[in-house]
Short mmCIF file of C-alpha atoms in Angstrom, two decimals:
data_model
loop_
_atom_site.label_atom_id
_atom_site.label_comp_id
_atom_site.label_asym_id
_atom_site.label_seq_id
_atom_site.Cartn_x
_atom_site.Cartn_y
_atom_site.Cartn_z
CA UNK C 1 -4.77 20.25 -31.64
CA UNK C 2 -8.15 19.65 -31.75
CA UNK C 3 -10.57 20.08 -28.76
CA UNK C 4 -11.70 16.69 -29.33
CA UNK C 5 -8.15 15.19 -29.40
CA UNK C 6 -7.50 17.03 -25.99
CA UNK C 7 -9.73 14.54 -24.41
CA UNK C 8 -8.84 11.81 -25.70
CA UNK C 9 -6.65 10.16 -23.05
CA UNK C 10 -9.09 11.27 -20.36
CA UNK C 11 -10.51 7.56 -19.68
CA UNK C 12 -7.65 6.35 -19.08
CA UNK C 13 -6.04 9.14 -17.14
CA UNK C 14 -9.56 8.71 -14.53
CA UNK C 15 -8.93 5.08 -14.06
CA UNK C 16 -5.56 5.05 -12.86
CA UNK C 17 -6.36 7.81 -10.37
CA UNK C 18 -9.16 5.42 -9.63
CA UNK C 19 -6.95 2.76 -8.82
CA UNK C 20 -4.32 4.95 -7.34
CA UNK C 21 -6.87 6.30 -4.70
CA UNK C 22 -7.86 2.50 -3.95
CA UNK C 23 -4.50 1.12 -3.17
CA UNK C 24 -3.87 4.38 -1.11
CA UNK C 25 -6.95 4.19 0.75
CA UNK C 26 -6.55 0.58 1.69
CA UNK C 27 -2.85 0.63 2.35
CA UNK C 28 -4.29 3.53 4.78
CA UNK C 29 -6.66 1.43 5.97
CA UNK C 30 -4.25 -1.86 6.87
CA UNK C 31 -2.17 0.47 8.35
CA UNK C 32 1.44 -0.75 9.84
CA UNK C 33 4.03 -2.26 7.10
CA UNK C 34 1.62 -2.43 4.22
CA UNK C 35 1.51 1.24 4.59
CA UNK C 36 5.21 1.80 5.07
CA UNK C 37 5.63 -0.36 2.28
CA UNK C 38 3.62 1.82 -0.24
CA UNK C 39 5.43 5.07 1.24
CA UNK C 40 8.65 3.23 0.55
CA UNK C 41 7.82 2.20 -3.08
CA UNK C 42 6.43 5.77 -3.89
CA UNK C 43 9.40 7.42 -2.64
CA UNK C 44 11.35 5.41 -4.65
CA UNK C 45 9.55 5.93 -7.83
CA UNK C 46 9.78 9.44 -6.85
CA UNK C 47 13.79 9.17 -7.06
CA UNK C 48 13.58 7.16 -10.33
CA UNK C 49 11.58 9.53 -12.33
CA UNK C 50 14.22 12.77 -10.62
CA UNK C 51 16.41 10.86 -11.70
CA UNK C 52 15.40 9.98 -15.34
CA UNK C 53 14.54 13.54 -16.30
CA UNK C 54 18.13 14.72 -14.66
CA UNK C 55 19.99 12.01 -16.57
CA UNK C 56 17.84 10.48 -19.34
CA UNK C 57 21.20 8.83 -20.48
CA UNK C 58 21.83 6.63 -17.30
CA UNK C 59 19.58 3.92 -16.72
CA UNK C 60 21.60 2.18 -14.01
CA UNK C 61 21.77 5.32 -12.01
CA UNK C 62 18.27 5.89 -11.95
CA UNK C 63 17.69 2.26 -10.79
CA UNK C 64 20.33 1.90 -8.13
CA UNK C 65 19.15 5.81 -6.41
CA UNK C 66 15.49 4.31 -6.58
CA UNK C 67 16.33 1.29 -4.40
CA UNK C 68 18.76 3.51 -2.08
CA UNK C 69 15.67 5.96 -1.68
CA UNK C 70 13.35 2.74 -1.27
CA UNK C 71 15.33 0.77 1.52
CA UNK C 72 16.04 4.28 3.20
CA UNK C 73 12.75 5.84 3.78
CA UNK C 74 11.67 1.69 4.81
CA UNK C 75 14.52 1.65 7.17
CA UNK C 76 14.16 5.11 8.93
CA UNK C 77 10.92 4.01 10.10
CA UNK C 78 12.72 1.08 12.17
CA UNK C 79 15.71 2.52 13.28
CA UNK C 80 16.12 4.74 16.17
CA UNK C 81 16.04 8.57 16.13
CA UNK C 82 19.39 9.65 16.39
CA UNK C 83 20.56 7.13 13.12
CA UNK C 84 18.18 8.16 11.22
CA UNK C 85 19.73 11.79 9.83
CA UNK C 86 23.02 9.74 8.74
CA UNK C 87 20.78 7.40 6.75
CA UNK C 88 18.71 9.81 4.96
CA UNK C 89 21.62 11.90 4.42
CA UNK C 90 23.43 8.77 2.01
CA UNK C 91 21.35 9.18 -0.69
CA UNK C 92 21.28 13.14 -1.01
CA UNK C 93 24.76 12.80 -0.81
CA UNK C 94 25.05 9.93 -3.70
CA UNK C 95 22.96 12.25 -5.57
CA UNK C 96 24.46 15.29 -5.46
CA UNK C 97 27.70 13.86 -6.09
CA UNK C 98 26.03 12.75 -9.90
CA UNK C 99 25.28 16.60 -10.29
CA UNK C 100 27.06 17.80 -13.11
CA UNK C 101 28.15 21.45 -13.18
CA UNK C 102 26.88 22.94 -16.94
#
């Protein structure tokens, strides 16, 4: 690898983080479900990309744990404190009941 190929993506790479930093900032900035919202979606993308280096094979896994992790962390943040350790208990337990033993 050249040290001029090593760079080459670096454009690119700065942009996103550019836009990445915007939408946090002004999801920040509006605050209140906007906010939750983007917390929500991230955790969710989060689970999808666990899940697609933990089981490259199963697409509709990694889809269905993304939404469960999506709708939880939204929902914890509406429901009162003592359901909120069954709710973000469901998807550990989905996933660790996908853990295969090697």
């Amino acid at each position: 690898m050249s040290a001029a190929s090593k760079w080459n993506d670096l454009l690119p790479r700065l942009l996103s983080a550019l836009v990445m930093v915007a939408v946090g900032v002004a999801a920040i900035w509006i605050g209140g479900t906007v906010f939750i919202a983007l917390i929500a979606v991230l955790a969710g993308l989060m689970v999808w990309e666990l899940m697609r280096m933990l089981h490259p094979e199963n697409g509709s896994a990694r889809i269905w744990m993304a939404l469960l992790a999506t709708a939880v962390v939204a929902a914890v943040l509406f429901l009162p404190p003592p359901a909120r350790l069954p709710v973000v208990l469901a998807p550990v337990l989905v996933g660790l009941s996908s853990v295969r033993a090697h």
